[in-house]
JSON list of C-alpha atoms in Angstrom, two decimals:
[
{"chain": "A", "resi": 21, "resn": "GLU", "atom": "CA", "xyz": [0.00, 0.00, 0.00]},
{"chain": "A", "resi": 22, "resn": "ILE", "atom": "CA", "xyz": [1.29, 3.44, -0.93]},
{"chain": "A", "resi": 23, "resn": "VAL", "atom": "CA", "xyz": [1.76, 5.80, 2.02]},
{"chain": "A", "resi": 24, "resn": "LEU", "atom": "CA", "xyz": [1.62, 9.56, 1.44]},
{"chain": "A", "resi": 25, "resn": "THR", "atom": "CA", "xyz": [3.58, 11.81, 3.80]},
{"chain": "A", "resi": 26, "resn": "GLN", "atom": "CA", "xyz": [2.82, 15.52, 3.77]},
{"chain": "A", "resi": 27, "resn": "SER", "atom": "CA", "xyz": [5.12, 18.25, 5.02]},
{"chain": "A", "resi": 28, "resn": "PRO", "atom": "CA", "xyz": [5.19, 20.44, 6.88]},
{"chain": "A", "resi": 29, "resn": "GLY", "atom": "CA", "xyz": [2.48, 19.47, 9.34]},
{"chain": "A", "resi": 30, "resn": "THR", "atom": "CA", "xyz": [1.71, 23.14, 9.93]},
{"chain": "A", "resi": 31, "resn": "LEU", "atom": "CA", "xyz": [2.70, 26.12, 7.81]},
{"chain": "A", "resi": 32, "resn": "SER", "atom": "CA", "xyz": [2.40, 29.64, 9.21]},
{"chain": "A", "resi": 33, "resn": "LEU", "atom": "CA", "xyz": [2.34, 32.39, 6.58]},
{"chain": "A", "resi": 34, "resn": "SER", "atom": "CA", "xyz": [0.82, 35.81, 5.98]},
{"chain": "A", "resi": 35, "resn": "PRO", "atom": "CA", "xyz": [-1.65, 36.85, 3.27]},
{"chain": "A", "resi": 36, "resn": "GLY", "atom": "CA", "xyz": [0.18, 37.71, 0.08]},
{"chain": "A", "resi": 37, "resn": "GLU", "atom": "CA", "xyz": [2.98, 35.22, 0.71]},
{"chain": "A", "resi": 38, "resn": "ARG", "atom": "CA", "xyz": [3.70, 32.11, -1.33]},
{"chain": "A", "resi": 39, "resn": "ALA", "atom": "CA", "xyz": [2.87, 28.68, 0.12]},
{"chain": "A", "resi": 40, "resn": "THR", "atom": "CA", "xyz": [4.62, 25.47, -0.89]},
{"chain": "A", "resi": 41, "resn": "LEU", "atom": "CA", "xyz": [3.17, 22.18, 0.40]},
{"chain": "A", "resi": 42, "resn": "SER", "atom": "CA", "xyz": [4.86, 18.83, -0.14]},
{"chain": "A", "resi": 43, "resn": "CYS", "atom": "CA", "xyz": [3.48, 15.32, -0.59]},
{"chain": "A", "resi": 44, "resn": "ARG", "atom": "CA", "xyz": [5.90, 12.40, -0.74]},
{"chain": "A", "resi": 45, "resn": "ALA", "atom": "CA", "xyz": [4.85, 8.86, -1.66]},
{"chain": "A", "resi": 46, "resn": "SER", "atom": "CA", "xyz": [6.41, 5.62, -0.42]},
{"chain": "A", "resi": 47, "resn": "GLN", "atom": "CA", "xyz": [6.26, 4.24, -3.98]},
{"chain": "A", "resi": 48, "resn": "SER", "atom": "CA", "xyz": [5.94, 5.82, -7.38]},
{"chain": "A", "resi": 49, "resn": "VAL", "atom": "CA", "xyz": [2.48, 7.25, -8.09]},
{"chain": "A", "resi": 50, "resn": "SER", "atom": "CA", "xyz": [1.05, 7.54, -11.55]},
{"chain": "A", "resi": 51, "resn": "SER", "atom": "CA", "xyz": [0.76, 11.29, -12.08]},
{"chain": "A", "resi": 52, "resn": "GLY", "atom": "CA", "xyz": [-2.66, 10.75, -13.49]},
{"chain": "A", "resi": 53, "resn": "TYR", "atom": "CA", "xyz": [-3.80, 9.75, -10.03]},
{"chain": "A", "resi": 54, "resn": "LEU", "atom": "CA", "xyz": [-2.52, 12.43, -7.63]},
{"chain": "A", "resi": 55, "resn": "ALA", "atom": "CA", "xyz": [-4.97, 15.00, -6.31]},
{"chain": "A", "resi": 56, "resn": "TRP", "atom": "CA", "xyz": [-5.06, 17.84, -3.78]},
{"chain": "A", "resi": 57, "resn": "TYR", "atom": "CA", "xyz": [-7.98, 18.97, -1.60]},
{"chain": "A", "resi": 58, "resn": "GLN", "atom": "CA", "xyz": [-8.72, 21.93, 0.64]},
{"chain": "A", "resi": 59, "resn": "GLN", "atom": "CA", "xyz": [-10.84, 21.51, 3.75]},
{"chain": "A", "resi": 60, "resn": "LYS", "atom": "CA", "xyz": [-12.14, 24.27, 6.01]},
{"chain": "A", "resi": 61, "resn": "PRO", "atom": "CA", "xyz": [-13.59, 23.61, 9.48]},
{"chain": "A", "resi": 62, "resn": "GLY", "atom": "CA", "xyz": [-17.04, 22.06, 9.37]},
{"chain": "A", "resi": 63, "resn": "GLN", "atom": "CA", "xyz": [-16.97, 21.67, 5.60]},
{"chain": "A", "resi": 64, "resn": "ALA", "atom": "CA", "xyz": [-16.44, 18.82, 3.18]},
{"chain": "A", "resi": 65, "resn": "PRO", "atom": "CA", "xyz": [-13.15, 18.71, 1.29]},
{"chain": "A", "resi": 66, "resn": "ARG", "atom": "CA", "xyz": [-12.99, 20.56, -2.04]},
{"chain": "A", "resi": 67, "resn": "LEU", "atom": "CA", "xyz": [-11.04, 19.24, -5.01]},
{"chain": "A", "resi": 68, "resn": "LEU", "atom": "CA", "xyz": [-8.31, 21.67, -6.09]},
{"chain": "A", "resi": 69, "resn": "ILE", "atom": "CA", "xyz": [-5.94, 19.72, -8.34]},
{"chain": "A", "resi": 70, "resn": "TYR", "atom": "CA", "xyz": [-6.22, 16.39, -10.14]},
{"chain": "A", "resi": 71, "resn": "GLY", "atom": "CA", "xyz": [-3.78, 14.55, -12.37]},
{"chain": "A", "resi": 72, "resn": "ALA", "atom": "CA", "xyz": [-0.99, 16.19, -10.33]},
{"chain": "A", "resi": 73, "resn": "SER", "atom": "CA", "xyz": [-1.26, 19.52, -12.17]},
{"chain": "A", "resi": 74, "resn": "SER", "atom": "CA", "xyz": [-4.77, 20.14, -13.57]},
{"chain": "A", "resi": 75, "resn": "ARG", "atom": "CA", "xyz": [-6.95, 22.63, -11.74]},
{"chain": "A", "resi": 76, "resn": "ALA", "atom": "CA", "xyz": [-10.49, 21.55, -10.96]},
{"chain": "A", "resi": 77, "resn": "THR", "atom": "CA", "xyz": [-13.45, 23.58, -12.17]},
{"chain": "A", "resi": 78, "resn": "GLY", "atom": "CA", "xyz": [-13.65, 27.02, -10.58]},
{"chain": "A", "resi": 79, "resn": "ILE", "atom": "CA", "xyz": [-10.28, 26.86, -8.80]},
{"chain": "A", "resi": 80, "resn": "PRO", "atom": "CA", "xyz": [-8.31, 30.14, -9.01]},
{"chain": "A", "resi": 81, "resn": "ASP", "atom": "CA", "xyz": [-5.07, 30.10, -10.95]},
{"chain": "A", "resi": 82, "resn": "ARG", "atom": "CA", "xyz": [-3.05, 31.01, -7.84]},
{"chain": "A", "resi": 83, "resn": "PHE", "atom": "CA", "xyz": [-3.30, 27.28, -7.05]},
{"chain": "A", "resi": 84, "resn": "SER", "atom": "CA", "xyz": [-0.92, 25.05, -8.99]},
{"chain": "A", "resi": 85, "resn": "GLY", "atom": "CA", "xyz": [0.27, 21.47, -8.70]},
{"chain": "A", "resi": 86, "resn": "SER", "atom": "CA", "xyz": [3.46, 19.85, -9.90]},
{"chain": "A", "resi": 87, "resn": "GLY", "atom": "CA", "xyz": [5.61, 16.78, -9.47]},
{"chain": "A", "resi": 88, "resn": "SER", "atom": "CA", "xyz": [5.94, 13.18, -10.56]},
{"chain": "A", "resi": 89, "resn": "GLY", "atom": "CA", "xyz": [7.02, 9.79, -9.27]},
{"chain": "A", "resi": 90, "resn": "THR", "atom": "CA", "xyz": [7.20, 10.11, -5.50]},
{"chain": "A", "resi": 91, "resn": "ASP", "atom": "CA", "xyz": [7.40, 13.88, -4.99]},
{"chain": "A", "resi": 92, "resn": "PHE", "atom": "CA", "xyz": [4.50, 16.25, -5.52]},
{"chain": "A", "resi": 93, "resn": "THR", "atom": "CA", "xyz": [3.94, 19.91, -4.64]},
{"chain": "A", "resi": 94, "resn": "LEU", "atom": "CA", "xyz": [0.96, 22.21, -4.22]},
{"chain": "A", "resi": 95, "resn": "THR", "atom": "CA", "xyz": [1.83, 25.88, -4.60]},
{"chain": "A", "resi": 96, "resn": "ILE", "atom": "CA", "xyz": [-0.38, 28.83, -3.72]},
{"chain": "A", "resi": 97, "resn": "SER", "atom": "CA", "xyz": [1.25, 31.82, -5.37]},
{"chain": "A", "resi": 98, "resn": "ARG", "atom": "CA", "xyz": [-0.24, 34.64, -3.28]},
{"chain": "A", "resi": 99, "resn": "LEU", "atom": "CA", "xyz": [-2.23, 33.68, -0.22]},
{"chain": "A", "resi": 100, "resn": "GLU", "atom": "CA", "xyz": [-5.70, 35.12, 0.18]},
{"chain": "A", "resi": 101, "resn": "PRO", "atom": "CA", "xyz": [-7.42, 35.12, 3.60]},
{"chain": "A", "resi": 102, "resn": "GLU", "atom": "CA", "xyz": [-9.79, 32.37, 2.45]},
{"chain": "A", "resi": 103, "resn": "ASP", "atom": "CA", "xyz": [-6.87, 30.03, 1.64]},
{"chain": "A", "resi": 104, "resn": "PHE", "atom": "CA", "xyz": [-6.06, 29.29, 5.28]},
{"chain": "A", "resi": 105, "resn": "ALA", "atom": "CA", "xyz": [-7.29, 25.73, 5.74]},
{"chain": "A", "resi": 106, "resn": "VAL", "atom": "CA", "xyz": [-6.09, 22.11, 5.84]},
{"chain": "A", "resi": 107, "resn": "TYR", "atom": "CA", "xyz": [-4.76, 20.60, 2.60]},
{"chain": "A", "resi": 108, "resn": "TYR", "atom": "CA", "xyz": [-4.66, 16.90, 1.74]},
{"chain": "A", "resi": 109, "resn": "CYS", "atom": "CA", "xyz": [-2.98, 15.02, -1.07]},
{"chain": "A", "resi": 110, "resn": "GLN", "atom": "CA", "xyz": [-4.54, 11.78, -2.33]},
{"chain": "A", "resi": 111, "resn": "GLN", "atom": "CA", "xyz": [-3.49, 9.02, -4.68]},
{"chain": "A", "resi": 112, "resn": "TYR", "atom": "CA", "xyz": [-5.27, 6.18, -6.45]},
{"chain": "A", "resi": 113, "resn": "GLY", "atom": "CA", "xyz": [-3.68, 2.95, -7.54]},
{"chain": "A", "resi": 114, "resn": "GLY", "atom": "CA", "xyz": [-2.50, -0.49, -6.64]},
{"chain": "A", "resi": 115, "resn": "SER", "atom": "CA", "xyz": [-4.05, -3.90, -7.06]},
{"chain": "A", "resi": 116, "resn": "PRO", "atom": "CA", "xyz": [-6.76, -4.08, -5.89]},
{"chain": "A", "resi": 117, "resn": "PRO", "atom": "CA", "xyz": [-7.11, -0.31, -6.31]},
{"chain": "A", "resi": 118, "resn": "ARG", "atom": "CA", "xyz": [-6.97, 1.85, -3.22]},
{"chain": "A", "resi": 119, "resn": "TYR", "atom": "CA", "xyz": [-7.38, 5.52, -2.55]},
{"chain": "A", "resi": 120, "resn": "THR", "atom": "CA", "xyz": [-5.03, 6.86, 0.12]},
{"chain": "A", "resi": 121, "resn": "PHE", "atom": "CA", "xyz": [-4.71, 10.31, 1.66]},
{"chain": "A", "resi": 122, "resn": "GLY", "atom": "CA", "xyz": [-1.82, 12.11, 3.23]},
{"chain": "A", "resi": 123, "resn": "GLN", "atom": "CA", "xyz": [-2.21, 13.17, 6.84]},
{"chain": "A", "resi": 124, "resn": "GLY", "atom": "CA", "xyz": [-2.75, 16.82, 5.89]},
{"chain": "A", "resi": 125, "resn": "THR", "atom": "CA", "xyz": [-0.96, 20.17, 6.14]},
{"chain": "A", "resi": 126, "resn": "LYS", "atom": "CA", "xyz": [-2.58, 22.92, 8.17]},
{"chain": "A", "resi": 127, "resn": "LEU", "atom": "CA", "xyz": [-2.00, 26.34, 6.61]},
{"chain": "A", "resi": 128, "resn": "GLU", "atom": "CA", "xyz": [-2.47, 28.97, 9.30]},
{"chain": "A", "resi": 129, "resn": "ILE", "atom": "CA", "xyz": [-2.26, 32.73, 9.44]},
{"chain": "A", "resi": 130, "resn": "LYS", "atom": "CA", "xyz": [0.99, 34.02, 10.88]},
{"chain": "B", "resi": 20, "resn": "GLU", "atom": "CA", "xyz": [-26.00, 21.69, -9.86]},
{"chain": "B", "resi": 21, "resn": "VAL", "atom": "CA", "xyz": [-24.44, 18.50, -8.52]},
{"chain": "B", "resi": 22, "resn": "GLN", "atom": "CA", "xyz": [-25.72, 17.64, -5.05]},
{"chain": "B", "resi": 23, "resn": "LEU", "atom": "CA", "xyz": [-24.93, 14.74, -2.75]},
{"chain": "B", "resi": 24, "resn": "VAL", "atom": "CA", "xyz": [-26.92, 14.51, 0.48]},
{"chain": "B", "resi": 25, "resn": "GLU", "atom": "CA", "xyz": [-26.05, 11.90, 3.09]},
{"chain": "B", "resi": 26, "resn": "SER", "atom": "CA", "xyz": [-28.40, 10.66, 5.79]},
{"chain": "B", "resi": 27, "resn": "GLY", "atom": "CA", "xyz": [-28.72, 7.86, 8.29]},
{"chain": "B", "resi": 28, "resn": "GLY", "atom": "CA", "xyz": [-26.02, 8.73, 10.78]},
{"chain": "B", "resi": 29, "resn": "GLY", "atom": "CA", "xyz": [-26.53, 8.62, 14.51]},
{"chain": "B", "resi": 30, "resn": "LEU", "atom": "CA", "xyz": [-25.52, 7.02, 17.79]},
{"chain": "B", "resi": 31, "resn": "VAL", "atom": "CA", "xyz": [-25.11, 3.24, 17.84]},
{"chain": "B", "resi": 32, "resn": "GLN", "atom": "CA", "xyz": [-23.65, 0.83, 20.37]},
{"chain": "B", "resi": 33, "resn": "PRO", "atom": "CA", "xyz": [-20.51, -1.19, 19.66]},
{"chain": "B", "resi": 34, "resn": "GLY", "atom": "CA", "xyz": [-21.44, -4.30, 17.71]},
{"chain": "B", "resi": 35, "resn": "GLY", "atom": "CA", "xyz": [-24.49, -2.61, 16.24]},
{"chain": "B", "resi": 36, "resn": "SER", "atom": "CA", "xyz": [-25.52, -1.82, 12.68]},
{"chain": "B", "resi": 37, "resn": "LEU", "atom": "CA", "xyz": [-26.41, 1.27, 10.71]},
{"chain": "B", "resi": 38, "resn": "ARG", "atom": "CA", "xyz": [-27.30, 2.04, 7.10]},
{"chain": "B", "resi": 39, "resn": "LEU", "atom": "CA", "xyz": [-26.17, 5.26, 5.47]},
{"chain": "B", "resi": 40, "resn": "SER", "atom": "CA", "xyz": [-27.76, 6.72, 2.36]},
{"chain": "B", "resi": 41, "resn": "CYS", "atom": "CA", "xyz": [-26.59, 9.30, -0.16]},
{"chain": "B", "resi": 42, "resn": "ALA", "atom": "CA", "xyz": [-29.10, 10.95, -2.48]},
{"chain": "B", "resi": 43, "resn": "ALA", "atom": "CA", "xyz": [-27.61, 12.27, -5.69]},
{"chain": "B", "resi": 44, "resn": "SER", "atom": "CA", "xyz": [-28.99, 14.91, -8.04]},
{"chain": "B", "resi": 45, "resn": "GLY", "atom": "CA", "xyz": [-27.84, 17.26, -10.78]},
{"chain": "B", "resi": 46, "resn": "PHE", "atom": "CA", "xyz": [-25.96, 14.64, -12.81]},
{"chain": "B", "resi": 47, "resn": "THR", "atom": "CA", "xyz": [-26.47, 11.25, -14.45]},
{"chain": "B", "resi": 48, "resn": "PHE", "atom": "CA", "xyz": [-25.86, 9.13, -11.35]},
{"chain": "B", "resi": 49, "resn": "SER", "atom": "CA", "xyz": [-25.78, 5.85, -13.26]},
{"chain": "B", "resi": 50, "resn": "SER", "atom": "CA", "xyz": [-22.72, 7.01, -15.22]},
{"chain": "B", "resi": 51, "resn": "TYR", "atom": "CA", "xyz": [-20.41, 7.60, -12.25]},
{"chain": "B", "resi": 52, "resn": "SER", "atom": "CA", "xyz": [-18.46, 5.52, -9.78]},
{"chain": "B", "resi": 53, "resn": "MET", "atom": "CA", "xyz": [-19.15, 6.48, -6.17]},
{"chain": "B", "resi": 54, "resn": "ASN", "atom": "CA", "xyz": [-17.29, 6.22, -2.89]},
{"chain": "B", "resi": 55, "resn": "TRP", "atom": "CA", "xyz": [-17.60, 6.58, 0.85]},
{"chain": "B", "resi": 56, "resn": "VAL", "atom": "CA", "xyz": [-14.87, 8.49, 2.67]},
{"chain": "B", "resi": 57, "resn": "ARG", "atom": "CA", "xyz": [-14.78, 9.05, 6.43]},
{"chain": "B", "resi": 58, "resn": "GLN", "atom": "CA", "xyz": [-13.13, 11.42, 8.85]},
{"chain": "B", "resi": 59, "resn": "ALA", "atom": "CA", "xyz": [-12.79, 10.68, 12.55]},
{"chain": "B", "resi": 60, "resn": "PRO", "atom": "CA", "xyz": [-13.17, 13.70, 14.84]},
{"chain": "B", "resi": 61, "resn": "GLY", "atom": "CA", "xyz": [-10.11, 15.93, 14.54]},
{"chain": "B", "resi": 62, "resn": "LYS", "atom": "CA", "xyz": [-8.39, 13.47, 12.19]},
{"chain": "B", "resi": 63, "resn": "GLY", "atom": "CA", "xyz": [-7.62, 13.14, 8.50]},
{"chain": "B", "resi": 64, "resn": "LEU", "atom": "CA", "xyz": [-9.52, 11.60, 5.62]},
{"chain": "B", "resi": 65, "resn": "GLU", "atom": "CA", "xyz": [-9.83, 7.84, 5.13]},
{"chain": "B", "resi": 66, "resn": "TRP", "atom": "CA", "xyz": [-11.28, 6.17, 2.04]},
{"chain": "B", "resi": 67, "resn": "VAL", "atom": "CA", "xyz": [-13.82, 3.47, 2.96]},
{"chain": "B", "resi": 68, "resn": "SER", "atom": "CA", "xyz": [-15.33, 1.92, -0.16]},
{"chain": "B", "resi": 69, "resn": "TYR", "atom": "CA", "xyz": [-15.83, 2.22, -3.94]},
{"chain": "B", "resi": 70, "resn": "ILE", "atom": "CA", "xyz": [-18.56, 1.01, -6.26]},
{"chain": "B", "resi": 71, "resn": "SER", "atom": "CA", "xyz": [-18.46, 1.36, -10.03]},
{"chain": "B", "resi": 72, "resn": "SER", "atom": "CA", "xyz": [-21.32, 2.77, -12.05]},
{"chain": "B", "resi": 73, "resn": "SER", "atom": "CA", "xyz": [-22.46, -0.74, -12.98]},
{"chain": "B", "resi": 74, "resn": "ARG", "atom": "CA", "xyz": [-22.15, -2.07, -9.39]},
{"chain": "B", "resi": 75, "resn": "SER", "atom": "CA", "xyz": [-19.05, -4.10, -10.19]},
{"chain": "B", "resi": 76, "resn": "PRO", "atom": "CA", "xyz": [-16.26, -3.93, -9.24]},
{"chain": "B", "resi": 77, "resn": "ILE", "atom": "CA", "xyz": [-16.52, -3.02, -5.56]},
{"chain": "B", "resi": 78, "resn": "TYR", "atom": "CA", "xyz": [-13.56, -2.30, -3.29]},
{"chain": "B", "resi": 79, "resn": "TYR", "atom": "CA", "xyz": [-13.15, -1.83, 0.47]},
{"chain": "B", "resi": 80, "resn": "ALA", "atom": "CA", "xyz": [-10.50, -0.52, 2.78]},
{"chain": "B", "resi": 81, "resn": "ASP", "atom": "CA", "xyz": [-8.97, -3.29, 4.88]},
{"chain": "B", "resi": 82, "resn": "SER", "atom": "CA", "xyz": [-10.31, -1.61, 8.02]},
{"chain": "B", "resi": 83, "resn": "VAL", "atom": "CA", "xyz": [-13.94, -2.23, 7.02]},
{"chain": "B", "resi": 84, "resn": "LYS", "atom": "CA", "xyz": [-13.75, -5.30, 4.77]},
{"chain": "B", "resi": 85, "resn": "GLY", "atom": "CA", "xyz": [-16.18, -7.99, 5.90]},
{"chain": "B", "resi": 86, "resn": "ARG", "atom": "CA", "xyz": [-18.17, -5.55, 8.05]},
{"chain": "B", "resi": 87, "resn": "PHE", "atom": "CA", "xyz": [-19.37, -2.88, 5.60]},
{"chain": "B", "resi": 88, "resn": "THR", "atom": "CA", "xyz": [-21.30, -3.34, 2.35]},
{"chain": "B", "resi": 89, "resn": "ILE", "atom": "CA", "xyz": [-21.60, -0.68, -0.34]},
{"chain": "B", "resi": 90, "resn": "SER", "atom": "CA", "xyz": [-24.49, -0.72, -2.80]},
{"chain": "B", "resi": 91, "resn": "ARG", "atom": "CA", "xyz": [-26.37, 1.57, -5.13]},
{"chain": "B", "resi": 92, "resn": "ASP", "atom": "CA", "xyz": [-29.76, 1.93, -6.77]},
{"chain": "B", "resi": 93, "resn": "ASN", "atom": "CA", "xyz": [-29.34, 3.75, -10.06]},
{"chain": "B", "resi": 94, "resn": "ALA", "atom": "CA", "xyz": [-33.11, 4.01, -10.54]},
{"chain": "B", "resi": 95, "resn": "LYS", "atom": "CA", "xyz": [-33.35, 5.93, -7.25]},
{"chain": "B", "resi": 96, "resn": "ASN", "atom": "CA", "xyz": [-30.10, 7.90, -7.72]},
{"chain": "B", "resi": 97, "resn": "SER", "atom": "CA", "xyz": [-28.93, 6.60, -4.37]},
{"chain": "B", "resi": 98, "resn": "LEU", "atom": "CA", "xyz": [-25.81, 5.19, -2.78]},
{"chain": "B", "resi": 99, "resn": "TYR", "atom": "CA", "xyz": [-25.79, 3.15, 0.41]},
{"chain": "B", "resi": 100, "resn": "LEU", "atom": "CA", "xyz": [-23.39, 1.89, 3.06]},
{"chain": "B", "resi": 101, "resn": "GLN", "atom": "CA", "xyz": [-24.56, -0.94, 5.30]},
{"chain": "B", "resi": 102, "resn": "MET", "atom": "CA", "xyz": [-22.35, -0.97, 8.38]},
{"chain": "B", "resi": 103, "resn": "SER", "atom": "CA", "xyz": [-22.35, -3.87, 10.83]},
{"chain": "B", "resi": 104, "resn": "SER", "atom": "CA", "xyz": [-20.20, -5.04, 13.76]},
{"chain": "B", "resi": 105, "resn": "LEU", "atom": "CA", "xyz": [-19.50, -1.39, 14.40]},
{"chain": "B", "resi": 106, "resn": "ARG", "atom": "CA", "xyz": [-16.54, -0.48, 16.58]},
{"chain": "B", "resi": 107, "resn": "VAL", "atom": "CA", "xyz": [-15.69, 2.64, 18.56]},
{"chain": "B", "resi": 108, "resn": "ASP", "atom": "CA", "xyz": [-13.02, 3.51, 15.99]},
{"chain": "B", "resi": 109, "resn": "ASP", "atom": "CA", "xyz": [-15.66, 3.64, 13.24]},
{"chain": "B", "resi": 110, "resn": "THR", "atom": "CA", "xyz": [-16.85, 6.90, 14.79]},
{"chain": "B", "resi": 111, "resn": "ALA", "atom": "CA", "xyz": [-16.53, 9.52, 12.06]},
{"chain": "B", "resi": 112, "resn": "VAL", "atom": "CA", "xyz": [-18.25, 11.83, 9.64]},
{"chain": "B", "resi": 113, "resn": "TYR", "atom": "CA", "xyz": [-19.05, 9.75, 6.57]},
{"chain": "B", "resi": 114, "resn": "TYR", "atom": "CA", "xyz": [-19.02, 11.49, 3.19]},
{"chain": "B", "resi": 115, "resn": "CYS", "atom": "CA", "xyz": [-20.21, 10.20, -0.14]},
{"chain": "B", "resi": 116, "resn": "ALA", "atom": "CA", "xyz": [-18.05, 11.37, -3.01]},
{"chain": "B", "resi": 117, "resn": "ARG", "atom": "CA", "xyz": [-18.16, 11.08, -6.78]},
{"chain": "B", "resi": 118, "resn": "ASP", "atom": "CA", "xyz": [-15.23, 9.75, -8.82]},
{"chain": "B", "resi": 119, "resn": "PRO", "atom": "CA", "xyz": [-15.26, 11.06, -12.42]},
{"chain": "B", "resi": 120, "resn": "VAL", "atom": "CA", "xyz": [-13.39, 7.91, -13.55]},
{"chain": "B", "resi": 121, "resn": "VAL", "atom": "CA", "xyz": [-9.93, 9.41, -13.08]},
{"chain": "B", "resi": 122, "resn": "GLY", "atom": "CA", "xyz": [-9.10, 8.50, -9.48]},
{"chain": "B", "resi": 123, "resn": "GLU", "atom": "CA", "xyz": [-10.14, 11.57, -7.55]},
{"chain": "B", "resi": 124, "resn": "PHE", "atom": "CA", "xyz": [-13.27, 12.87, -5.82]},
{"chain": "B", "resi": 125, "resn": "ASP", "atom": "CA", "xyz": [-14.76, 15.84, -7.60]},
{"chain": "B", "resi": 126, "resn": "TYR", "atom": "CA", "xyz": [-17.96, 16.30, -5.59]},
{"chain": "B", "resi": 127, "resn": "TRP", "atom": "CA", "xyz": [-18.64, 15.56, -1.92]},
{"chain": "B", "resi": 128, "resn": "GLY", "atom": "CA", "xyz": [-21.72, 15.55, 0.25]},
{"chain": "B", "resi": 129, "resn": "GLN", "atom": "CA", "xyz": [-21.90, 17.48, 3.51]},
{"chain": "B", "resi": 130, "resn": "GLY", "atom": "CA", "xyz": [-21.37, 14.32, 5.55]},
{"chain": "B", "resi": 131, "resn": "THR", "atom": "CA", "xyz": [-23.31, 12.42, 8.20]},
{"chain": "B", "resi": 132, "resn": "LEU", "atom": "CA", "xyz": [-21.93, 11.73, 11.68]},
{"chain": "B", "resi": 133, "resn": "VAL", "atom": "CA", "xyz": [-21.78, 8.17, 12.99]},
{"chain": "B", "resi": 134, "resn": "THR", "atom": "CA", "xyz": [-20.99, 7.81, 16.68]},
{"chain": "B", "resi": 135, "resn": "VAL", "atom": "CA", "xyz": [-20.25, 4.35, 18.07]},
{"chain": "B", "resi": 136, "resn": "SER", "atom": "CA", "xyz": [-20.40, 4.41, 21.84]},
{"chain": "B", "resi": 137, "resn": "SER", "atom": "CA", "xyz": [-21.92, 2.56, 24.75]}
]
């Protein structure tokens, strides 16, 4: 089973700054099956990025995804107040197929 | 507008059973694979189960295999999760989520809370 490890656990930044979140896999992940989600307190997760680098419908272009193999990155170019939340990476694969999530990165206001 | 609305959560004793439902609207339900994903209080996300648009194949996380059963009724635009032999560590918000056939979850319901406690 592929394990996803996200870092850092907590990231403290100010609005307007750039955020870089990391997701590392224990085995190679097909880039077609790496996604990122944002979750705010009391809400369901929202899909941000799929296929490692494609933005989901309605997601602002300040969000971007990159990476391949075992190392993936979510970048938020200029933080807006509404971006402070928990972010999860997720992969799909294996036999039988499994979906696994990273443990999350909390992005908090500095 | 795509909508997923879960129901059926509540308080149940360890060893008990519960059936969750997810009502779908705003899209052709019969064309999409569906999943259940859960989140224990204050914890991260955990995938629970998958069912394809045609009801086969079906997959389960090891933590629920043999205890939970996923099903769907395409005529009623509904997804279900039958949970039995419930344990305290099954306590979580359970979300239904759509998979647009590319390995991610593009729409989620608001979740329903299941509490397993004596």
